[in-house]
Short mmCIF file of C-alpha atoms and ligand atoms in Angstrom, two decimals:
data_model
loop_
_atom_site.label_atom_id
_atom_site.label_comp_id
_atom_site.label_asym_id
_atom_site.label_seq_id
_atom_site.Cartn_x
_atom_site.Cartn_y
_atom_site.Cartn_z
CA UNK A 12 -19.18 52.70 86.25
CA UNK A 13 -19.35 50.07 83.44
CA UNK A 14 -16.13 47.93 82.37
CA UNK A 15 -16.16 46.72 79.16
CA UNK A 16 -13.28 44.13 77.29
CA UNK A 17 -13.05 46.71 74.39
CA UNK A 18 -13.93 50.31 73.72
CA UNK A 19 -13.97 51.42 70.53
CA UNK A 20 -14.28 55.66 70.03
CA UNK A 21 -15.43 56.58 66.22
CA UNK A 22 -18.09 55.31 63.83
CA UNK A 23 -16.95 55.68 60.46
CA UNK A 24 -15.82 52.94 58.35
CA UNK A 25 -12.64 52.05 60.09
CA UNK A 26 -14.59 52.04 63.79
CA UNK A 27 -17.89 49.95 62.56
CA UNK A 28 -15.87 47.66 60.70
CA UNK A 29 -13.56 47.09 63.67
CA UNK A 30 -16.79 46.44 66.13
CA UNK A 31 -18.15 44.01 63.14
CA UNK A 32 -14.76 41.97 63.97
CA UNK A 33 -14.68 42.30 67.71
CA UNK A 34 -18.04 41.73 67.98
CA UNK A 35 -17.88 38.03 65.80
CA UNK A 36 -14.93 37.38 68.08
CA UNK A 37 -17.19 37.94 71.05
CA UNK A 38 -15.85 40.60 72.46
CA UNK A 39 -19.01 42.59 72.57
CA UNK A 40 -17.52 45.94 72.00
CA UNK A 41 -18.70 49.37 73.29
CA UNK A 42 -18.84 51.66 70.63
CA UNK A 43 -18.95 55.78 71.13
CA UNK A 44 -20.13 56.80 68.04
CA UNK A 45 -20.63 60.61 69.02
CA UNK A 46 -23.42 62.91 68.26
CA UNK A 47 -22.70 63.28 63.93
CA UNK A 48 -22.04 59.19 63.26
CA UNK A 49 -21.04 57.72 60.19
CA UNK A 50 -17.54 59.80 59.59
CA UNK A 51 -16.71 61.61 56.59
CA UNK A 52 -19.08 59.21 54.05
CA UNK A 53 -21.95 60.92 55.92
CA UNK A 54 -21.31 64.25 53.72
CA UNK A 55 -20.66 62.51 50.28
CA UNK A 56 -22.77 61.97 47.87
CA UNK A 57 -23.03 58.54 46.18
CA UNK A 58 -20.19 55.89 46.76
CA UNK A 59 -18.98 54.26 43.80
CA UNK A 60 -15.83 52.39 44.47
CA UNK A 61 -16.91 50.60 48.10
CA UNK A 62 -16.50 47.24 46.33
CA UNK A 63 -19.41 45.35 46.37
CA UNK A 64 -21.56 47.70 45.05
CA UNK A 65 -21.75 47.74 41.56
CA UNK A 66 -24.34 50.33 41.12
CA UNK A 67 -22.81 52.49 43.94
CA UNK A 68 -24.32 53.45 46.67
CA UNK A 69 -24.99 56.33 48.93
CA UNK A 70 -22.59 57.08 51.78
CA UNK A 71 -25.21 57.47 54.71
CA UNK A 72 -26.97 54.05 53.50
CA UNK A 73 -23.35 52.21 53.55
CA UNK A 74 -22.72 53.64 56.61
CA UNK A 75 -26.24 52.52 58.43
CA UNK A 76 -25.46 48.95 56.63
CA UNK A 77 -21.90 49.04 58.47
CA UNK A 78 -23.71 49.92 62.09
CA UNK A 79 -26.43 47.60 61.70
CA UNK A 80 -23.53 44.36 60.83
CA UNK A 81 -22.13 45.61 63.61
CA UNK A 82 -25.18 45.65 65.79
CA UNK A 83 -26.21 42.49 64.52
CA UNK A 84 -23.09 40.64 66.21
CA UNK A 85 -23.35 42.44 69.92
CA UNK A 86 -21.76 46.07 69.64
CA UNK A 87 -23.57 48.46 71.90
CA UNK A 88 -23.74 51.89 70.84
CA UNK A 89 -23.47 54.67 72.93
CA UNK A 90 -24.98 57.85 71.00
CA UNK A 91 -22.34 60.83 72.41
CA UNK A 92 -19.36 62.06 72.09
CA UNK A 93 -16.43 61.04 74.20
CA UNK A 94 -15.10 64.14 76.42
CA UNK A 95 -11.97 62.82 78.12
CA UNK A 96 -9.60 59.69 78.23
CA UNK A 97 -7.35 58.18 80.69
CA UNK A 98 -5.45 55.55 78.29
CA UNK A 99 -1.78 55.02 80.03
CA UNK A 100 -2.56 52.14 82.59
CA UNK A 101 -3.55 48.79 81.87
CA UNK A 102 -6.81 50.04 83.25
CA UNK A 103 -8.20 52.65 80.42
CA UNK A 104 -10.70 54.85 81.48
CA UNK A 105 -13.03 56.77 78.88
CA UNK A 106 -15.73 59.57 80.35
CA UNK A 107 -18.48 60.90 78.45
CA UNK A 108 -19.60 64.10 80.42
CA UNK A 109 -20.11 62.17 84.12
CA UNK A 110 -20.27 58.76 82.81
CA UNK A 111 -17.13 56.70 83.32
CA UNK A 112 -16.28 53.43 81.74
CA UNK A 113 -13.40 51.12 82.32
CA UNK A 114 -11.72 48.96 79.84
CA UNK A 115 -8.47 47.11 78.81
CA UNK A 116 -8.50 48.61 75.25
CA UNK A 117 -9.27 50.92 72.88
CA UNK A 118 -9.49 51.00 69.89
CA UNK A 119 -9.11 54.76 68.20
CA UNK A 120 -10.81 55.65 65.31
CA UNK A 121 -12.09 59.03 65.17
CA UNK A 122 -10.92 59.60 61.73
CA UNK A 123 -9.90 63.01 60.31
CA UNK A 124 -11.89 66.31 59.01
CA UNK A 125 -11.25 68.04 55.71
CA UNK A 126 -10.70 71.20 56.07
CA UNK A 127 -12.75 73.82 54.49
CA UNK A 128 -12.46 77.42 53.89
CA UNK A 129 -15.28 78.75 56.52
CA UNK A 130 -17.36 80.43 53.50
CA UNK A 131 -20.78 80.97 53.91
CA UNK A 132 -22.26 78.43 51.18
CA UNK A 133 -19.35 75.57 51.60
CA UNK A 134 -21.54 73.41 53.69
CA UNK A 135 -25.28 73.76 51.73
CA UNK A 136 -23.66 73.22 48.81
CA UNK A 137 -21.61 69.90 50.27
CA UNK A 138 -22.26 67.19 47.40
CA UNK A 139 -24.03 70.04 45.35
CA UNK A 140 -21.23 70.80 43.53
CA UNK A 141 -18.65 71.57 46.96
CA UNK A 142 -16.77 68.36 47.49
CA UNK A 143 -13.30 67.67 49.74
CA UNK A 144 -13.03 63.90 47.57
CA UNK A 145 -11.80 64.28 43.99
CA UNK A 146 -11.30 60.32 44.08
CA UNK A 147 -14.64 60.17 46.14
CA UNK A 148 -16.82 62.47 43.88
CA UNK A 149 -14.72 63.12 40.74
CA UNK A 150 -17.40 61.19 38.29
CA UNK A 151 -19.84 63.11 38.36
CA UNK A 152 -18.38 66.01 36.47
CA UNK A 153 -18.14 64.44 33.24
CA UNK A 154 -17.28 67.15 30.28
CA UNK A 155 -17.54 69.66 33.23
CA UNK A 156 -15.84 72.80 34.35
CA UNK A 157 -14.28 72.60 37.94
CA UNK A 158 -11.73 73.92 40.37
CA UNK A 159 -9.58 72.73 42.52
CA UNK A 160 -8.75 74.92 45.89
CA UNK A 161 -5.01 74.47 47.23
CA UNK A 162 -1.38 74.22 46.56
CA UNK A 163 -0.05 71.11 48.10
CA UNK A 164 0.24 67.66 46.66
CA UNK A 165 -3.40 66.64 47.21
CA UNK A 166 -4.06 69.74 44.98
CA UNK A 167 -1.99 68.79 42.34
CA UNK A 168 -3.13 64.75 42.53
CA UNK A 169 -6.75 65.93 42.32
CA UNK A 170 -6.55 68.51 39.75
CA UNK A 171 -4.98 65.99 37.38
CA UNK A 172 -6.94 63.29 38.56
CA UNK A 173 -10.17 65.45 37.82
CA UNK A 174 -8.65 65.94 34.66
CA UNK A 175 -10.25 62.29 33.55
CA UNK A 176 -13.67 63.44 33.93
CA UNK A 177 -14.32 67.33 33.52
CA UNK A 178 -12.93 69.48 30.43
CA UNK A 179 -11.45 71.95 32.36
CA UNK A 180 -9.95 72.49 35.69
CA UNK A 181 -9.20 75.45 37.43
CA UNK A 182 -6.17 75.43 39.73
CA UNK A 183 -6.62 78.16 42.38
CA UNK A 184 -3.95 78.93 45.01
CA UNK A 185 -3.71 81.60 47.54
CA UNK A 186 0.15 82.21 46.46
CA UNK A 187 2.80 81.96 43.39
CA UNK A 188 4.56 79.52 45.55
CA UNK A 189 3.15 76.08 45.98
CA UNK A 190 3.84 73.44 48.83
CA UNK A 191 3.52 70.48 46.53
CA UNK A 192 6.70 68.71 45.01
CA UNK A 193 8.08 70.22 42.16
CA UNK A 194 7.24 66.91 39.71
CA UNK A 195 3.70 67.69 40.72
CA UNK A 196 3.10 71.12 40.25
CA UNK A 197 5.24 70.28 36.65
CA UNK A 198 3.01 67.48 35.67
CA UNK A 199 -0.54 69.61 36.71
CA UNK A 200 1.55 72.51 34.72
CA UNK A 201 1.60 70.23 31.22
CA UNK A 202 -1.62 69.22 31.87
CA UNK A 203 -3.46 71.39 29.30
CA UNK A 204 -7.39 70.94 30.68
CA UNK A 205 -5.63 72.58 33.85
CA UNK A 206 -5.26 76.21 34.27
CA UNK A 207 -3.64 77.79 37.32
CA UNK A 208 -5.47 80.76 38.88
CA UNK A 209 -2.56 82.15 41.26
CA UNK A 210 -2.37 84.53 44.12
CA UNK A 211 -6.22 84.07 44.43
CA UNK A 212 -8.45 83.07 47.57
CA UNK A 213 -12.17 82.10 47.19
CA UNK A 214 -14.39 85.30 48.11
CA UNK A 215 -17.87 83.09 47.90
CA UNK A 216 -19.48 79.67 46.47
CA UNK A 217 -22.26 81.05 43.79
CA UNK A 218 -25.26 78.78 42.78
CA UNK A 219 -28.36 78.44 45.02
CA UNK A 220 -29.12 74.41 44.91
CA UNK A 221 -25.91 73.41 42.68
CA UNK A 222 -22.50 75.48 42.70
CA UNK A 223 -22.75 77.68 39.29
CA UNK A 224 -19.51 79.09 40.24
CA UNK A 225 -16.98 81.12 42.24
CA UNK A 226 -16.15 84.63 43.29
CA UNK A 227 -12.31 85.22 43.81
CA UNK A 228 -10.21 87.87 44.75
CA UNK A 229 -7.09 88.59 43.79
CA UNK A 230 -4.97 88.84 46.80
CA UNK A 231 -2.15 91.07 45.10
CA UNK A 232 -4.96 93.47 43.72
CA UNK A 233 -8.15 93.04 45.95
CA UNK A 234 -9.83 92.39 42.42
CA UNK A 235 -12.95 90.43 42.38
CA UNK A 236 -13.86 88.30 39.41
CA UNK A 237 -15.91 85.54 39.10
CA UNK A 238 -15.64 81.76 37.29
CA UNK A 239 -18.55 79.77 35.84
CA UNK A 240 -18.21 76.21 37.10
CA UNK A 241 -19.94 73.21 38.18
CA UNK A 242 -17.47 72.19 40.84
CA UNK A 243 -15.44 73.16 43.68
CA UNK A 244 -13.07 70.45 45.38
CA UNK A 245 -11.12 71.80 48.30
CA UNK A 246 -7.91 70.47 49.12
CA UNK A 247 -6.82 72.60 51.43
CA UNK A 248 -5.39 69.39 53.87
CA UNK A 249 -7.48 67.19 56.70
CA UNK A 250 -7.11 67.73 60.42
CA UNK A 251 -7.05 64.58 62.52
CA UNK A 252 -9.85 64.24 65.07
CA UNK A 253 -7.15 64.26 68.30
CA UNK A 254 -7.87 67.02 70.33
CA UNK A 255 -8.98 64.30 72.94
CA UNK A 256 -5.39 62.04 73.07
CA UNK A 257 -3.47 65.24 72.82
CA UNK A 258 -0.43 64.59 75.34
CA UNK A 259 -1.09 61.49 76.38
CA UNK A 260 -0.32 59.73 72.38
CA UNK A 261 2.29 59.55 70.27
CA UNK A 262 1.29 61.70 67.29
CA UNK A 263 2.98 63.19 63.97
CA UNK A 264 3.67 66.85 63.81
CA UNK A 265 0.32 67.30 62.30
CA UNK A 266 -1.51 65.52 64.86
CA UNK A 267 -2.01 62.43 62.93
CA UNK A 268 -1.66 58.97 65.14
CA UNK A 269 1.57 57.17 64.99
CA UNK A 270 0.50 53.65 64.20
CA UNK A 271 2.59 50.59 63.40
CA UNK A 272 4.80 50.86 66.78
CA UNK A 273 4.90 47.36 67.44
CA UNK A 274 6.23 45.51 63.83
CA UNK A 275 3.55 42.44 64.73
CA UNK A 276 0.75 44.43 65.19
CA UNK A 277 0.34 47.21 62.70
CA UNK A 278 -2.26 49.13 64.37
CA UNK A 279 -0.77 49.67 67.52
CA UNK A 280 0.37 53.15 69.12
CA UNK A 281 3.08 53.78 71.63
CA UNK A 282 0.86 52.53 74.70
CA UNK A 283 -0.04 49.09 75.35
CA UNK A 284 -3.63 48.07 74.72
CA UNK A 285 -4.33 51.39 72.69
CA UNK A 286 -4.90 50.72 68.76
CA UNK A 287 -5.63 52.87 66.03
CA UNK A 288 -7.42 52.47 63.03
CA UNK A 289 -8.61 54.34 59.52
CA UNK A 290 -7.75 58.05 58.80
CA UNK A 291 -6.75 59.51 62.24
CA UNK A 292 -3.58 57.85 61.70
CA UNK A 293 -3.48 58.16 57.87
CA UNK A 294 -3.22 61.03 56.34
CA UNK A 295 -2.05 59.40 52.62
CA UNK A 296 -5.04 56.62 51.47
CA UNK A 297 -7.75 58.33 53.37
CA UNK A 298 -10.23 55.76 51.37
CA UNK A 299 -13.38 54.36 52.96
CA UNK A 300 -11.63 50.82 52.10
CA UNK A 301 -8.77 51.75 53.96
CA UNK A 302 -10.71 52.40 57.13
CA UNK A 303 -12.48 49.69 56.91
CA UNK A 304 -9.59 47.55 55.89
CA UNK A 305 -7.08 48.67 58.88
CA UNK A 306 -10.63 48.53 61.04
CA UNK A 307 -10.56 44.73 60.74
CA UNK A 308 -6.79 45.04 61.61
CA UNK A 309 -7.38 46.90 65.03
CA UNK A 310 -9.84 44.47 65.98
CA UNK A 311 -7.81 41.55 65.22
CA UNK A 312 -4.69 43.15 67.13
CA UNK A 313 -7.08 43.87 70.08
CA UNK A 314 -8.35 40.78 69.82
CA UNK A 315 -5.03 39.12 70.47
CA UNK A 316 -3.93 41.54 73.11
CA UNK A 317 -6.79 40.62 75.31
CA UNK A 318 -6.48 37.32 75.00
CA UNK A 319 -2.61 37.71 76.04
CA UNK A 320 -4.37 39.12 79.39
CA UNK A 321 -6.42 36.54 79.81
CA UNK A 322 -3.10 34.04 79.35
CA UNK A 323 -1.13 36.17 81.53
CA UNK A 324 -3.86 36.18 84.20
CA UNK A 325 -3.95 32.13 83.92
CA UNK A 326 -0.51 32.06 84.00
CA UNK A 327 -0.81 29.75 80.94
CA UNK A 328 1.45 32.50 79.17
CA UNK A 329 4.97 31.05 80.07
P1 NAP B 407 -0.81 70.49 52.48
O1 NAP B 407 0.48 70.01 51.97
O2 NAP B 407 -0.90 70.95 53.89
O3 NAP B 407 -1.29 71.67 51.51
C1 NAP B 407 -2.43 72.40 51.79
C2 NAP B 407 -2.54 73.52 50.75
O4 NAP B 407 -3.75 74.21 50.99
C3 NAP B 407 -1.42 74.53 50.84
O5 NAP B 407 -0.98 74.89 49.56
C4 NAP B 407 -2.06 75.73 51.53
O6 NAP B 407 -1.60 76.97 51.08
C5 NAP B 407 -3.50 75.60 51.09
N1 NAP B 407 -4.40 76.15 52.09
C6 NAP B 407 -4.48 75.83 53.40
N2 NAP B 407 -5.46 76.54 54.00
C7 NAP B 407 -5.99 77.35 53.03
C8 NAP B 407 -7.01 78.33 53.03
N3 NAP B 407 -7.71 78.60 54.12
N4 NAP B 407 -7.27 78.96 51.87
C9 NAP B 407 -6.58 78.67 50.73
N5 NAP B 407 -5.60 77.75 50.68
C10 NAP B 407 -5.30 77.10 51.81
O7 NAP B 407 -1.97 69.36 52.35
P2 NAP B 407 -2.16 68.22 51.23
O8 NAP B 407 -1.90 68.74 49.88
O9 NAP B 407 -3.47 67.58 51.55
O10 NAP B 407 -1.02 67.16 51.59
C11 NAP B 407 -0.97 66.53 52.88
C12 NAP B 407 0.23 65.58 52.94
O11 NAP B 407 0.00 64.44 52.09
C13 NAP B 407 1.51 66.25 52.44
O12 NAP B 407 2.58 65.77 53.20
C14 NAP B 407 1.62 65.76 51.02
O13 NAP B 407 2.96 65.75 50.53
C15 NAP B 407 1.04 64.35 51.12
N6 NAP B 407 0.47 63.94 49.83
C16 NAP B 407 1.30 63.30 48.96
C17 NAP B 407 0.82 62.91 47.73
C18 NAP B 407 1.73 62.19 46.78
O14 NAP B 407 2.92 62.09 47.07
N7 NAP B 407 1.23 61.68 45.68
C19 NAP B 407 -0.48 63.20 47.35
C20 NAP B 407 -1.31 63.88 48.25
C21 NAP B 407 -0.79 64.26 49.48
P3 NAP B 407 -0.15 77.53 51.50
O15 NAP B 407 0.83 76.72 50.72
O16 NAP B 407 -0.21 78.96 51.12
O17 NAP B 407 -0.03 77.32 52.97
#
């Protein structure tokens, strides 16, 4: 068994950038990065807004910049995924299959997954014209046709945030009822590049290298008809990645991390010595600068926990 100062679980933007901190502050972090690293940047296509970068930059290459700072400084990967925790005590205990690890904190950052509607072509076509990032992705649809796949707020936000770039976009919901606000669905409603395709679910993704457009059916009629487009975006909600804390976390009725228990230190959750950090306890920003941003945050909150052990050990504390 190994024990290690700080654990950190997830290796997307918010866990490499808190193991870039952690590791300057010499706390030579162990970092689970599981068997698909990199987090949700991994699937999109070029990065644009990652300040910085003025020419953008693709998300796999940001993300191997992020590990490699982070390796640079001390952080020891560990290429797996965690299978169970033990996070209550002061003593924190983190398995991967048979291997056990001990620690006095974690830091959580296992981020969140978009959900996507289990068709056939969604993932070939991922950055080919399927993307679950209208903020993320939106540019490169310029004077293009698109649609957006959902009812809720993000829905709305994205259709009328698409509206910017593409000349038309398609609004298609499985109902005549929406979940998002009323002021949303009325401002997507005035919007006239957006049309709303109601009481319709998406039968398949057409295009072979690039999406050339959709198949829908009409739930009310079993109908099939088809759209020319260049786009899909889904925004059909996220689920935190929280299977593993279930029961043993505080966590919103979606599963998302409560964060920001302890007023000094934003990033902390309901037990002591347990931070959290990026989307899988945000399920509003969701931006790679966010992660990164509250990574730095965990760190530094970790950071000072730990060194309120060390006091309390020294008795230099009181
Ligand atoms: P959401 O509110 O859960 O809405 C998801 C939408 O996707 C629903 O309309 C749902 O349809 C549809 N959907 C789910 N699974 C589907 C499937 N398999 N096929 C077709 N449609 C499917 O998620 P969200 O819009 O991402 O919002 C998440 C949270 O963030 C909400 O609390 C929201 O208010 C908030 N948010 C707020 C803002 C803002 O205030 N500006 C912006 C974005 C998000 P049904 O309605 O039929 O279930």
């Amino acid at each position: 068994m190994k024990k290690k100062s700080l654990i950190i679980i997830g290796s997307g933007p918010a866990g490499l950038s808190a193991a870039i901190y952690a590791a300057r502050a010499n706390l030579m972090p162990l970092l689970f990065e599981g068997y698909q690293s990199g987090g949700q940047l991994m699937i999109t296509s070029e990065v644009e807004n990652f300040p910085g970068f003025k020419d953008g930059i693709l998300g796999p290459e940001l993300m191997a910049a992020f590990r490699a700072q982070a390796e640079r400084f001390g952080t020891e990967y560990i290429t797996a995924d965690v299978t169970k925790v033990e996070l209550s005590g002061s003593n924190k205990i983190i398995w991967e299959e048979n291997n056990k690890y001990e620690t006095n904190c974690v830091i959580i950052a296992t981020g969140a997954t978009a959900n996507l509607l289990g068709l056939k072509r969604e993932r070939a076509l991922m950055g080919r014209g399927v993307s679950a990032c209208a903020t993320c992705d939106g540019f490169f649809f310029k004077d293009k046709t698109v649609a957006v796949v959902g009812g809720g707020d993000s829905a709305m936000e994205e259709s009328i945030f698409l509206t910017r770039f593409a000349k038309k976009v398609h609004l298609i919901h499985r109902r005549d009822a929406f979940r998002a606000s009323k002021i949303m669905v009325s401002r997507a409603e005035k919007n006239p590049k957006i049309e709303f395709v109601l009481d319709s679910i998406v039968d398949d993704i057409l295009g072979e290298n690039l999406v050339s457009g959709i198949r829908l059916k009409n739930t009310k009629t079993n109908k099939l008809f088809e759209l020319k487009l260049d786009g899909v975006f889904m925004a059909i909600g996220h689920t935190p990645n929280t299977d593993l804390f279930k029961g043993q976390i505080n966590m919103d009725k979606k599963g998302y991390i409560i964060s920001s228990n302890d007023k000094s230190r934003l990033t902390a959750t309901n037990l002591s010595g347990v931070f959290a950090c990026g989307d899988v306890q945000d399920s509003r920003y969701r931006q790679a600068i966010t992660a990164a941003g509250s990574g730095c945050m965990a760190a530094m909150d970790a950071e000072r926990y730990l060194e309120n052990i060390l006091l309390d050990q020294t008795g230099l504390s009181k």
